Amino acid sequence: YITDAQTIKLKKMIVKVSWNEPMKGINTTVVSVVNDDNENESATYYMDMDKKRAVKTVQIIPAMMNAKLTLELQ
């Protein structure tokens, strides 16, 4: 559970550690976090487990008409 800052209520989030995917020569572990009530609200992290950091993050934001925010480490 996490707190929604707008409604100040708890949201149930489901965390899944999925698969290994090579990205820029790094073997990344994919971690997805999805809202249990609204699957459009999600974040996917491509984690470099050796350096303990996210190489890429993709987040869908329903409050912004399902805008997709992508952050990638250069």
Short mmCIF file of N, CA, C and O in Angstrom, two decimals:
data_model
loop_
_atom_site.label_atom_id
_atom_site.label_comp_id
_atom_site.label_asym_id
_atom_site.label_seq_id
_atom_site.Cartn_x
_atom_site.Cartn_y
_atom_site.Cartn_z
N TYR A 1 0.83 -1.18 0.00
CA TYR A 1 0.00 0.00 0.00
C TYR A 1 0.87 1.25 0.00
O TYR A 1 1.91 1.28 0.66
N ILE A 2 0.44 2.28 -0.76
CA ILE A 2 1.10 3.58 -0.74
C ILE A 2 0.02 4.64 -0.56
O ILE A 2 -1.16 4.40 -0.82
N THR A 3 0.43 5.82 -0.14
CA THR A 3 -0.51 6.92 0.06
C THR A 3 -0.60 7.75 -1.21
O THR A 3 0.42 8.16 -1.77
N ASP A 4 -1.84 8.00 -1.65
CA ASP A 4 -2.08 8.89 -2.78
C ASP A 4 -2.06 10.31 -2.25
O ASP A 4 -2.85 10.68 -1.38
N ALA A 5 -1.16 11.15 -2.75
CA ALA A 5 -0.99 12.51 -2.24
C ALA A 5 -2.22 13.39 -2.52
O ALA A 5 -2.52 14.29 -1.74
N GLN A 6 -2.95 13.14 -3.60
CA GLN A 6 -4.11 13.97 -3.92
C GLN A 6 -5.31 13.65 -3.04
O GLN A 6 -6.00 14.55 -2.58
N THR A 7 -5.57 12.38 -2.81
CA THR A 7 -6.75 11.99 -2.04
C THR A 7 -6.43 11.67 -0.58
O THR A 7 -7.33 11.53 0.23
N ILE A 8 -5.16 11.54 -0.27
CA ILE A 8 -4.67 11.16 1.07
C ILE A 8 -5.34 9.87 1.53
O ILE A 8 -5.79 9.73 2.66
N LYS A 9 -5.41 8.92 0.62
CA LYS A 9 -5.93 7.59 0.91
C LYS A 9 -4.90 6.56 0.47
O LYS A 9 -4.04 6.83 -0.37
N LEU A 10 -5.01 5.36 1.02
CA LEU A 10 -4.10 4.28 0.64
C LEU A 10 -4.55 3.64 -0.67
O LEU A 10 -5.74 3.45 -0.90
N LYS A 11 -3.55 3.32 -1.51
CA LYS A 11 -3.81 2.60 -2.75
C LYS A 11 -3.05 1.29 -2.68
O LYS A 11 -1.90 1.25 -2.24
N LYS A 12 -3.69 0.22 -3.12
CA LYS A 12 -3.03 -1.08 -3.17
C LYS A 12 -2.29 -1.19 -4.50
O LYS A 12 -2.88 -1.07 -5.57
N MET A 13 -0.98 -1.41 -4.40
CA MET A 13 -0.14 -1.55 -5.58
C MET A 13 0.42 -2.97 -5.62
O MET A 13 0.73 -3.55 -4.59
N ILE A 14 0.51 -3.51 -6.82
CA ILE A 14 1.03 -4.86 -7.02
C ILE A 14 2.41 -4.74 -7.67
O ILE A 14 2.56 -4.08 -8.69
N VAL A 15 3.40 -5.37 -7.06
CA VAL A 15 4.78 -5.34 -7.57
C VAL A 15 5.10 -6.69 -8.19
O VAL A 15 4.87 -7.73 -7.58
N LYS A 16 5.62 -6.66 -9.42
CA LYS A 16 6.01 -7.88 -10.11
C LYS A 16 7.44 -7.73 -10.60
O LYS A 16 7.79 -6.75 -11.22
N VAL A 17 8.26 -8.72 -10.29
CA VAL A 17 9.62 -8.80 -10.83
C VAL A 17 9.53 -9.81 -11.96
O VAL A 17 9.29 -10.98 -11.74
N SER A 18 9.71 -9.31 -13.18
CA SER A 18 9.36 -10.12 -14.34
C SER A 18 10.51 -10.89 -14.96
O SER A 18 10.69 -12.06 -14.71
N TRP A 19 11.30 -10.24 -15.75
CA TRP A 19 12.25 -10.96 -16.58
C TRP A 19 13.53 -10.14 -16.72
O TRP A 19 13.59 -8.99 -16.34
N ASN A 20 14.52 -10.75 -17.28
CA ASN A 20 15.77 -10.06 -17.59
C ASN A 20 15.74 -9.63 -19.04
O ASN A 20 15.37 -10.40 -19.92
N GLU A 21 16.09 -8.38 -19.26
CA GLU A 21 16.09 -7.84 -20.62
C GLU A 21 17.37 -7.05 -20.84
O GLU A 21 17.68 -6.15 -20.06
N PRO A 22 18.13 -7.39 -21.88
CA PRO A 22 19.35 -6.63 -22.15
C PRO A 22 19.03 -5.23 -22.67
O PRO A 22 18.13 -5.06 -23.50
N MET A 23 19.72 -4.24 -22.13
CA MET A 23 19.52 -2.86 -22.55
C MET A 23 20.86 -2.15 -22.49
O MET A 23 21.46 -2.05 -21.41
N LYS A 24 21.34 -1.68 -23.62
CA LYS A 24 22.63 -0.99 -23.73
C LYS A 24 23.78 -1.82 -23.16
O LYS A 24 24.64 -1.34 -22.44
N GLY A 25 23.74 -3.11 -23.41
CA GLY A 25 24.79 -3.99 -22.95
C GLY A 25 24.71 -4.36 -21.47
O GLY A 25 25.62 -4.97 -20.94
N ILE A 26 23.63 -3.98 -20.82
CA ILE A 26 23.43 -4.29 -19.40
C ILE A 26 22.27 -5.26 -19.28
O ILE A 26 21.22 -5.06 -19.89
N ASN A 27 22.44 -6.31 -18.51
CA ASN A 27 21.36 -7.25 -18.27
C ASN A 27 20.48 -6.68 -17.15
O ASN A 27 20.89 -6.64 -16.00
N THR A 28 19.30 -6.18 -17.49
CA THR A 28 18.43 -5.51 -16.52
C THR A 28 17.32 -6.43 -16.05
O THR A 28 16.86 -7.30 -16.78
N THR A 29 16.88 -6.23 -14.82
CA THR A 29 15.72 -6.91 -14.26
C THR A 29 14.55 -5.94 -14.32
O THR A 29 14.67 -4.80 -13.89
N VAL A 30 13.42 -6.38 -14.86
CA VAL A 30 12.26 -5.52 -15.03
C VAL A 30 11.34 -5.66 -13.82
O VAL A 30 10.91 -6.76 -13.49
N VAL A 31 11.05 -4.52 -13.18
CA VAL A 31 10.17 -4.47 -12.02
C VAL A 31 9.00 -3.56 -12.39
O VAL A 31 9.19 -2.41 -12.76
N SER A 32 7.78 -4.10 -12.29
CA SER A 32 6.60 -3.29 -12.60
C SER A 32 5.75 -3.12 -11.35
O SER A 32 5.59 -4.04 -10.56
N VAL A 33 5.21 -1.91 -11.19
CA VAL A 33 4.34 -1.57 -10.08
C VAL A 33 3.03 -1.08 -10.68
O VAL A 33 3.00 -0.10 -11.43
N VAL A 34 1.92 -1.79 -10.38
CA VAL A 34 0.63 -1.50 -11.00
C VAL A 34 -0.41 -1.30 -9.90
O VAL A 34 -0.47 -2.07 -8.94
N ASN A 35 -1.26 -0.29 -10.07
CA ASN A 35 -2.37 -0.05 -9.15
C ASN A 35 -3.37 -1.20 -9.28
O ASN A 35 -3.74 -1.58 -10.39
N ASP A 36 -3.82 -1.74 -8.16
CA ASP A 36 -4.75 -2.87 -8.17
C ASP A 36 -6.12 -2.48 -8.74
O ASP A 36 -6.78 -3.27 -9.39
N ASP A 37 -6.54 -1.23 -8.53
CA ASP A 37 -7.86 -0.77 -8.99
C ASP A 37 -7.82 -0.21 -10.41
O ASP A 37 -8.81 -0.28 -11.14
N ASN A 38 -6.71 0.39 -10.81
CA ASN A 38 -6.61 1.03 -12.12
C ASN A 38 -5.29 0.61 -12.77
O ASN A 38 -4.24 1.17 -12.47
N GLU A 39 -5.34 -0.37 -13.67
CA GLU A 39 -4.11 -0.88 -14.27
C GLU A 39 -3.44 0.12 -15.19
O GLU A 39 -2.30 -0.08 -15.60
N ASN A 40 -4.12 1.23 -15.54
CA ASN A 40 -3.47 2.27 -16.33
C ASN A 40 -2.44 3.03 -15.51
O ASN A 40 -1.54 3.63 -16.06
N GLU A 41 -2.57 3.02 -14.19
CA GLU A 41 -1.60 3.68 -13.32
C GLU A 41 -0.50 2.68 -13.02
O GLU A 41 -0.67 1.77 -12.21
N SER A 42 0.63 2.85 -13.69
CA SER A 42 1.71 1.88 -13.54
C SER A 42 3.07 2.53 -13.73
O SER A 42 3.17 3.62 -14.30
N ALA A 43 4.07 1.86 -13.23
CA ALA A 43 5.46 2.26 -13.43
C ALA A 43 6.28 1.01 -13.68
O ALA A 43 6.07 -0.01 -13.03
N THR A 44 7.18 1.08 -14.63
CA THR A 44 8.06 -0.03 -14.95
C THR A 44 9.50 0.45 -14.82
O THR A 44 9.86 1.48 -15.38
N TYR A 45 10.27 -0.29 -14.05
CA TYR A 45 11.67 0.05 -13.80
C TYR A 45 12.56 -1.03 -14.39
O TYR A 45 12.35 -2.21 -14.15
N TYR A 46 13.56 -0.63 -15.16
CA TYR A 46 14.57 -1.54 -15.70
C TYR A 46 15.79 -1.36 -14.82
O TYR A 46 16.49 -0.34 -14.90
N MET A 47 16.04 -2.32 -13.94
CA MET A 47 17.04 -2.19 -12.89
C MET A 47 18.35 -2.89 -13.25
O MET A 47 18.34 -4.05 -13.65
N ASP A 48 19.47 -2.17 -13.07
CA ASP A 48 20.80 -2.75 -13.15
C ASP A 48 21.11 -3.24 -11.73
O ASP A 48 21.42 -2.44 -10.84
N MET A 49 21.00 -4.53 -11.51
CA MET A 49 21.13 -5.08 -10.16
C MET A 49 22.57 -5.05 -9.66
O MET A 49 22.80 -5.05 -8.46
N ASP A 50 23.56 -4.98 -10.56
CA ASP A 50 24.95 -4.89 -10.13
C ASP A 50 25.23 -3.54 -9.48
O ASP A 50 25.90 -3.45 -8.45
N LYS A 51 24.70 -2.47 -10.08
CA LYS A 51 24.93 -1.12 -9.56
C LYS A 51 23.77 -0.61 -8.70
O LYS A 51 23.81 0.51 -8.21
N LYS A 52 22.71 -1.42 -8.58
CA LYS A 52 21.56 -1.08 -7.74
C LYS A 52 20.92 0.25 -8.13
O LYS A 52 20.69 1.13 -7.31
N ARG A 53 20.64 0.40 -9.45
CA ARG A 53 20.01 1.63 -9.92
C ARG A 53 19.12 1.34 -11.12
O ARG A 53 19.29 0.33 -11.82
N ALA A 54 18.19 2.24 -11.37
CA ALA A 54 17.30 2.11 -12.51
C ALA A 54 17.98 2.69 -13.75
O ALA A 54 18.46 3.82 -13.73
N VAL A 55 18.03 1.90 -14.81
CA VAL A 55 18.59 2.35 -16.08
C VAL A 55 17.53 3.09 -16.88
O VAL A 55 17.80 4.06 -17.56
N LYS A 56 16.27 2.64 -16.75
CA LYS A 56 15.16 3.24 -17.47
C LYS A 56 13.90 3.12 -16.61
O LYS A 56 13.70 2.12 -15.92
N THR A 57 13.05 4.15 -16.66
CA THR A 57 11.77 4.15 -15.96
C THR A 57 10.69 4.60 -16.93
O THR A 57 10.86 5.60 -17.62
N VAL A 58 9.59 3.85 -16.98
CA VAL A 58 8.43 4.21 -17.80
C VAL A 58 7.23 4.26 -16.88
O VAL A 58 6.91 3.27 -16.22
N GLN A 59 6.58 5.43 -16.82
CA GLN A 59 5.44 5.60 -15.92
C GLN A 59 4.25 6.13 -16.71
O GLN A 59 4.40 7.03 -17.53
N ILE A 60 3.06 5.58 -16.44
CA ILE A 60 1.83 6.06 -17.05
C ILE A 60 1.08 6.84 -15.98
O ILE A 60 0.87 6.34 -14.87
N ILE A 61 0.66 8.07 -16.32
CA ILE A 61 0.03 8.97 -15.36
C ILE A 61 -1.41 9.22 -15.78
O ILE A 61 -1.68 10.01 -16.69
N PRO A 62 -2.40 8.56 -15.13
CA PRO A 62 -3.80 8.72 -15.50
C PRO A 62 -4.32 10.15 -15.30
O PRO A 62 -5.18 10.60 -16.04
N ALA A 63 -3.80 10.88 -14.31
CA ALA A 63 -4.25 12.25 -14.05
C ALA A 63 -3.91 13.20 -15.20
O ALA A 63 -4.50 14.28 -15.31
N MET A 64 -2.99 12.79 -16.05
CA MET A 64 -2.60 13.61 -17.21
C MET A 64 -3.03 12.92 -18.50
O MET A 64 -2.27 12.85 -19.46
N MET A 65 -4.24 12.40 -18.53
CA MET A 65 -4.83 11.72 -19.69
C MET A 65 -3.95 10.57 -20.17
O MET A 65 -3.68 10.43 -21.36
N ASN A 66 -3.48 9.75 -19.22
CA ASN A 66 -2.65 8.58 -19.49
C ASN A 66 -1.34 8.92 -20.22
O ASN A 66 -0.89 8.17 -21.09
N ALA A 67 -0.76 10.05 -19.83
CA ALA A 67 0.53 10.45 -20.42
C ALA A 67 1.59 9.44 -20.01
O ALA A 67 1.54 8.87 -18.92
N LYS A 68 2.54 9.20 -20.89
CA LYS A 68 3.64 8.26 -20.63
C LYS A 68 4.91 9.07 -20.39
O LYS A 68 5.35 9.82 -21.25
N LEU A 69 5.48 8.90 -19.20
CA LEU A 69 6.72 9.57 -18.82
C LEU A 69 7.84 8.53 -18.87
O LEU A 69 7.78 7.52 -18.21
N THR A 70 8.87 8.81 -19.67
CA THR A 70 10.00 7.89 -19.82
C THR A 70 11.28 8.60 -19.41
O THR A 70 11.58 9.68 -19.91
N LEU A 71 12.01 8.00 -18.49
CA LEU A 71 13.30 8.51 -18.04
C LEU A 71 14.34 7.45 -18.33
O LEU A 71 14.14 6.29 -18.00
N GLU A 72 15.46 7.87 -18.95
CA GLU A 72 16.50 6.89 -19.28
C GLU A 72 17.86 7.46 -18.89
O GLU A 72 18.18 8.62 -19.17
N LEU A 73 18.65 6.63 -18.21
CA LEU A 73 19.98 7.02 -17.77
C LEU A 73 20.89 7.10 -18.97
O LEU A 73 20.94 6.20 -19.80
N GLN A 74 21.63 8.18 -19.11
CA GLN A 74 22.53 8.38 -20.24
C GLN A 74 23.90 7.85 -19.94
O GLN A 74 24.42 7.92 -18.90
#
